[in-house]
PDB file of C-alpha atoms in Angstrom:
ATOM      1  CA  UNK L  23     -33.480  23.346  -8.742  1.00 50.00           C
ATOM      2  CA  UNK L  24     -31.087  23.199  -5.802  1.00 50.00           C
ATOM      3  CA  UNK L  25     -28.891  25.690  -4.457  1.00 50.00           C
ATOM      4  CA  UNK L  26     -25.519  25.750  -5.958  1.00 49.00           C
ATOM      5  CA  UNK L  27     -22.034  25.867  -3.850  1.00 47.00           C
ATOM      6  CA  UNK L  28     -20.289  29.315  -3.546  1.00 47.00           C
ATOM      7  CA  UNK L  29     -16.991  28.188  -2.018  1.00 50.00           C
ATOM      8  CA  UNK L  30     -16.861  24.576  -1.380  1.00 49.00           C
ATOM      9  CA  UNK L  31     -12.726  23.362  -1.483  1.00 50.00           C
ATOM     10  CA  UNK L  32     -12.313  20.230  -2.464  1.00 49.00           C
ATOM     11  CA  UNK L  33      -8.960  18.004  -0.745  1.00 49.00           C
ATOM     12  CA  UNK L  34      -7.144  18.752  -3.737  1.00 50.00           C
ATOM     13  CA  UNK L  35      -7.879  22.845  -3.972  1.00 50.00           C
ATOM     14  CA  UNK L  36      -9.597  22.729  -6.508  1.00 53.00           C
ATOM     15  CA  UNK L  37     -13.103  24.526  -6.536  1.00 51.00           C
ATOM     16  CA  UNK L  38     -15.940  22.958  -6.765  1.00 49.00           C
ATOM     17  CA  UNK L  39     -18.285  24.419  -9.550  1.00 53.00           C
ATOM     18  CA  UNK L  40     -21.957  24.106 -10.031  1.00 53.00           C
ATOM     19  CA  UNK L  41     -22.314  21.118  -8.085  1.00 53.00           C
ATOM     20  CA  UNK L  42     -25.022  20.807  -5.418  1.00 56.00           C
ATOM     21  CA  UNK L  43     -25.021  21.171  -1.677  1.00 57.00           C
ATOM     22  CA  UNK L  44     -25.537  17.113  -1.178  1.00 64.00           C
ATOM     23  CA  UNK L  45     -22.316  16.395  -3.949  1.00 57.00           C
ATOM     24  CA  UNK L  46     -19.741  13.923  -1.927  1.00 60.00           C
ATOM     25  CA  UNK L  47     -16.413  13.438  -3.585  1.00 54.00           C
ATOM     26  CA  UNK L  48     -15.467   9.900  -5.100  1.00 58.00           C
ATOM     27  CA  UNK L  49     -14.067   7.238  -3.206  1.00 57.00           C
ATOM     28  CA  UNK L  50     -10.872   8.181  -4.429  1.00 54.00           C
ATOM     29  CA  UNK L  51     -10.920  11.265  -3.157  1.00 48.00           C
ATOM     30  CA  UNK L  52     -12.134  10.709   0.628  1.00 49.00           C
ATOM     31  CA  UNK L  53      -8.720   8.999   1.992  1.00 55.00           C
ATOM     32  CA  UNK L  54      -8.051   6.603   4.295  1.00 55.00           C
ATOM     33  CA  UNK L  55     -11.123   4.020   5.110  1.00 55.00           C
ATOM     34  CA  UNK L  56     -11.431   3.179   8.809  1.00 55.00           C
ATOM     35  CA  UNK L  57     -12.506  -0.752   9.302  1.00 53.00           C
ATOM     36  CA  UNK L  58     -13.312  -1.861  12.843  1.00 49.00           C
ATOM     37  CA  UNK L  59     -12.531  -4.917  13.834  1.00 49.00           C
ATOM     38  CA  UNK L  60      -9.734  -7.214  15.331  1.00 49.00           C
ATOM     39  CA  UNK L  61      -5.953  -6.981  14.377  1.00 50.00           C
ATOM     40  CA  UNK L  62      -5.596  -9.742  11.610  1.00 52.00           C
ATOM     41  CA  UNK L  63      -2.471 -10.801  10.329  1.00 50.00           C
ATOM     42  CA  UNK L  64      -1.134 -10.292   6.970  1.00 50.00           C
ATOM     43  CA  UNK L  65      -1.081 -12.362   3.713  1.00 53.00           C
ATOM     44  CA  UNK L  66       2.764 -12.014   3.845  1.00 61.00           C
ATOM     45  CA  UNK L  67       3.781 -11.457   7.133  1.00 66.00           C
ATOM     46  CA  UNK L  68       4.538 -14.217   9.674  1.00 65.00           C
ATOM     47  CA  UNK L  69       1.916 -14.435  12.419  1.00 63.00           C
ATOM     48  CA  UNK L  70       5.306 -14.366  15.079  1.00 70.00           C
ATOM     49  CA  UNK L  71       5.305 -11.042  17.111  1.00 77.00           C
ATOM     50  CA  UNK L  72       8.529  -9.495  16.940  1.00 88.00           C
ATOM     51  CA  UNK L  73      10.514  -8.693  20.173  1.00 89.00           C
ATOM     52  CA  UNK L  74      12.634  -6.264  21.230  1.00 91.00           C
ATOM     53  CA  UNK L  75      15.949  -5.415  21.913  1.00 92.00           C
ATOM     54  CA  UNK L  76      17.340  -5.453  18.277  1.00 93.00           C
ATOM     55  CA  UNK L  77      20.181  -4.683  16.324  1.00 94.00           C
ATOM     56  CA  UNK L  78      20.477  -3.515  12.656  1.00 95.00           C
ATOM     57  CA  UNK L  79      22.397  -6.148  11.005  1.00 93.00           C
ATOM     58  CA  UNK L  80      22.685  -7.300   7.001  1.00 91.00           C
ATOM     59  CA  UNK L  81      20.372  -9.577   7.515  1.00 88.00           C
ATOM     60  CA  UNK L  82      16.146  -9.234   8.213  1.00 87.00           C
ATOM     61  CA  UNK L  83      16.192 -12.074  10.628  1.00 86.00           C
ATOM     62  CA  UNK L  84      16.534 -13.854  14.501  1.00 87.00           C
ATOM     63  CA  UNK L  85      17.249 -10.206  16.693  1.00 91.00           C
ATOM     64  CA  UNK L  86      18.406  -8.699  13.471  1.00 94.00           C
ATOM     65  CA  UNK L  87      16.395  -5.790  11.293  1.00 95.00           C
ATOM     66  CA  UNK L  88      17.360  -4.014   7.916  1.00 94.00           C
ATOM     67  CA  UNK L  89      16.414  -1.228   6.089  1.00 94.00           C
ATOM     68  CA  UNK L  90      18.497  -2.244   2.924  1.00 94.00           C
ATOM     69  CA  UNK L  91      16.602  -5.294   2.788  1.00 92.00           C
ATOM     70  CA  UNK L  92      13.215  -4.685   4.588  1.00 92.00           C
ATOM     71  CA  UNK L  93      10.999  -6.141   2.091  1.00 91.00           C
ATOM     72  CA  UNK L  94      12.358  -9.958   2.813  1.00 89.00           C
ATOM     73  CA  UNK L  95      11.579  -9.428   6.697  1.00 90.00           C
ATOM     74  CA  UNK L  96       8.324 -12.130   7.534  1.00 89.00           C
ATOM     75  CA  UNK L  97       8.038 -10.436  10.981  1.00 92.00           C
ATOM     76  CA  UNK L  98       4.787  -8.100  11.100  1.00 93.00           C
ATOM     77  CA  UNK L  99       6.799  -4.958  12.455  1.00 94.00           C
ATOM     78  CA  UNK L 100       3.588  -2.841  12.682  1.00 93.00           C
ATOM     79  CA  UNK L 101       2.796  -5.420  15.621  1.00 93.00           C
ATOM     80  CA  UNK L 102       5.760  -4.659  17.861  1.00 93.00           C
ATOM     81  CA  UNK L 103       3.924  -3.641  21.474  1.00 92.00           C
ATOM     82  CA  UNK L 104       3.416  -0.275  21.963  1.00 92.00           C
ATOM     83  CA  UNK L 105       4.393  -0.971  25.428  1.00 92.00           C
ATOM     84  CA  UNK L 106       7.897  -1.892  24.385  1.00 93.00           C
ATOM     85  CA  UNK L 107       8.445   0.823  22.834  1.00 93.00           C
ATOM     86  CA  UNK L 108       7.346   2.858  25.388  1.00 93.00           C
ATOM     87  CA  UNK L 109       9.497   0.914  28.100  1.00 92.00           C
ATOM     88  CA  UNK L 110      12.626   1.084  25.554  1.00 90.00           C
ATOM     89  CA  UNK L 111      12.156   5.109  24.907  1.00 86.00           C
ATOM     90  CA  UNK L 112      11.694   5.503  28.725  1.00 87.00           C
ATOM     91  CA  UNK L 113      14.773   3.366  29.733  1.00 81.00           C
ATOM     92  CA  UNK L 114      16.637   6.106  26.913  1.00 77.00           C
ATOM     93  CA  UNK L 115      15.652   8.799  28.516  1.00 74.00           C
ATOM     94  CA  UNK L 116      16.056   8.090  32.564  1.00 70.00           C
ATOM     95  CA  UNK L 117      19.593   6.922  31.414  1.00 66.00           C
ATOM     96  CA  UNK L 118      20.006  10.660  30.447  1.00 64.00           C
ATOM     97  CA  UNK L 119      18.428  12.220  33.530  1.00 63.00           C
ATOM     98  CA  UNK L 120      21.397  12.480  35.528  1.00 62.00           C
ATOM     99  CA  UNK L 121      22.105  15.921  37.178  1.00 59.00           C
ATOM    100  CA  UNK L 122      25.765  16.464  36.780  1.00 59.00           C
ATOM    101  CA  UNK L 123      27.347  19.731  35.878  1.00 61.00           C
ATOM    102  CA  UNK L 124      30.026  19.493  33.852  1.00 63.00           C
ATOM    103  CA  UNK L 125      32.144  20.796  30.899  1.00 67.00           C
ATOM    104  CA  UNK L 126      31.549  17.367  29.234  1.00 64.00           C
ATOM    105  CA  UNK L 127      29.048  15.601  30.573  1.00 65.00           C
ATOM    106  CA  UNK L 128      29.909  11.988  30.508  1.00 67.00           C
ATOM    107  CA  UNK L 129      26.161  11.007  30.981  1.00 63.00           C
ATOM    108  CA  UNK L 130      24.886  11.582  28.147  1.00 67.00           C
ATOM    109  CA  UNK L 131      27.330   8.708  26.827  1.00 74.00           C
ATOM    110  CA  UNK L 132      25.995   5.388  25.517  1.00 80.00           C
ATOM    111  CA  UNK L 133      27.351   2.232  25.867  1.00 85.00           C
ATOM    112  CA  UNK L 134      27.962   0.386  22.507  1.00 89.00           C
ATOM    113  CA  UNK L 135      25.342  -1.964  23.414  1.00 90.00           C
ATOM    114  CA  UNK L 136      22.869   0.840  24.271  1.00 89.00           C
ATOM    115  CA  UNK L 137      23.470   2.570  21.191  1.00 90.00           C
ATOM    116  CA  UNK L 138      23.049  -1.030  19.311  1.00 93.00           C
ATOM    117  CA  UNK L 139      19.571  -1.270  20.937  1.00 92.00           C
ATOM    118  CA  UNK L 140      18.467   2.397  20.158  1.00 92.00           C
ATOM    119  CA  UNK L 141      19.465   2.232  16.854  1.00 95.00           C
ATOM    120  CA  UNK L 142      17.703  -1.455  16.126  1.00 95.00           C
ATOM    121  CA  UNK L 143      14.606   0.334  17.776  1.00 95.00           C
ATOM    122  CA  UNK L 144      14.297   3.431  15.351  1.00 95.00           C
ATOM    123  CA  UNK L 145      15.053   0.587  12.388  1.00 96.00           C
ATOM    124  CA  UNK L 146      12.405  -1.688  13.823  1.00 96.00           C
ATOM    125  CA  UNK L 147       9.694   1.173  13.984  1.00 95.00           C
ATOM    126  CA  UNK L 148      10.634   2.421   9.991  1.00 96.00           C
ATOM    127  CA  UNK L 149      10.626  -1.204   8.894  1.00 95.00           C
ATOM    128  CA  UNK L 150       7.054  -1.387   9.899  1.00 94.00           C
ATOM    129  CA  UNK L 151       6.094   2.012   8.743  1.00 93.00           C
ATOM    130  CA  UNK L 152       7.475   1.261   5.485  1.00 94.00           C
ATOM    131  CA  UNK L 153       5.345  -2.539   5.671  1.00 93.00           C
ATOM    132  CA  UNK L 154       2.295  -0.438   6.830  1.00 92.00           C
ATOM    133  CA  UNK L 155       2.741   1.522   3.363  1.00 90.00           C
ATOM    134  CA  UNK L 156       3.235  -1.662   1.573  1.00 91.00           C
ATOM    135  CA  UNK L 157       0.320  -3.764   3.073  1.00 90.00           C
ATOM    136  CA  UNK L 158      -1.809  -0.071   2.912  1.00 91.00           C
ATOM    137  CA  UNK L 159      -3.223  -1.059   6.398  1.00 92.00           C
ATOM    138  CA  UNK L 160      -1.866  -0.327   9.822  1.00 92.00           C
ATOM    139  CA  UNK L 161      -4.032  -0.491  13.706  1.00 93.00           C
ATOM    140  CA  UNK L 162      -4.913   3.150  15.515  1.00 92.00           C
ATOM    141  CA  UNK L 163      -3.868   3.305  18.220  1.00 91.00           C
ATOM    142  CA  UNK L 164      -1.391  -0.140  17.710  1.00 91.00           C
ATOM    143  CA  UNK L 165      -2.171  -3.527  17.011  1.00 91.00           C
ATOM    144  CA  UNK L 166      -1.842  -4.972  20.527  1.00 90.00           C
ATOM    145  CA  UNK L 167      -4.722  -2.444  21.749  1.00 92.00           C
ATOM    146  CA  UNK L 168      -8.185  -4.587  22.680  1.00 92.00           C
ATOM    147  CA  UNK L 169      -9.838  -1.604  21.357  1.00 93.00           C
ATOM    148  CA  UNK L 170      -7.794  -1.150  18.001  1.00 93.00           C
ATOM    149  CA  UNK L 171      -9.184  -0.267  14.583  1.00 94.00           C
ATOM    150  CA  UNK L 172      -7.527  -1.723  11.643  1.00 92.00           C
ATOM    151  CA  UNK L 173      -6.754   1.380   8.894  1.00 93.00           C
ATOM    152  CA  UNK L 174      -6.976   0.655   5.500  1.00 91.00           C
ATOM    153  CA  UNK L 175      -4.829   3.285   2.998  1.00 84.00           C
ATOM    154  CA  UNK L 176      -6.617   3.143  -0.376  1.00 74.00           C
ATOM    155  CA  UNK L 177      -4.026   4.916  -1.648  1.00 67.00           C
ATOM    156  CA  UNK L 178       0.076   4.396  -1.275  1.00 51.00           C
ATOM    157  CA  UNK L 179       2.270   7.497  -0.474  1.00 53.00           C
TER     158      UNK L 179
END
């Protein structure tokens, strides 16, 4: 016969006993399935890009987003640009790059409305984590990315 394993872990520590060199785990087991291909919308997500700025509001709708009631939100939230994002992090932090010595330095002080627009951000970007758990697909590296590949999760967390 065939040569049997010694040591082979398996993803959920367990060991693997008297099984043969060419055993592969079951589907289950293997995690996430890469699919290549172009971004496609979802089944129950509007085909509308979101934009940014944002605000957290009661409501999941117009240039409001909620985490209370993130499962009634038709925007795709995994879509927002990566670019965005980026732009909106960077405008954050040059806003805070400001070399003044002081006992209390004054700017590292928002404005209400640039607090409003940080905070809609962060919301905006766990909204569409928590709708890439709940449609078990998200794109690597985003969805706006010519070269993206569409993740499937075969499993939910």
């Amino acid at each position: 016969g065939k040569p049997m394993e010694s040591h082979v872990h398996l993803k959920d520590g367990q060991m693997s006993v008297g099984k043969h060199v060419e055993y592969e785990p079951p589907a289950t087991k293997l995690g996430p399935r890469v699919a290549s291909g172009p971004a496609r919308p979802s089944r129950r997500l509007h085909r509308m890009l979101p934009a940014l700025p944002v605000h957290v509001g009661a409501d999941a709708a117009g240039s409001s987003v909620t985490l209370q009631r993130w499962q009634d939100d038709q925007r795709d939230w995994r879509r927002l640009p990566a670019a965005d994002i980026a732009r909106s992090f960077a405008g954050q932090a040059a806003a805070a790059v400001q070399p003044i010595n002081r006992l209390y330095p004054e700017h590292l002080r928002r404005s209400p409305e640039e607090r409003r627009n940080f905070e809609g951000l962060v919301t905006a970007i766990a909204v569409g984590t928590m709708q890439a758990c709940r449609e078990r697909e998200y794109w690597a590296p985003s969805a706006d990315d010519p070269a993206a590949t569409r993740v499937e999760v075969t499993r939910a967390p």
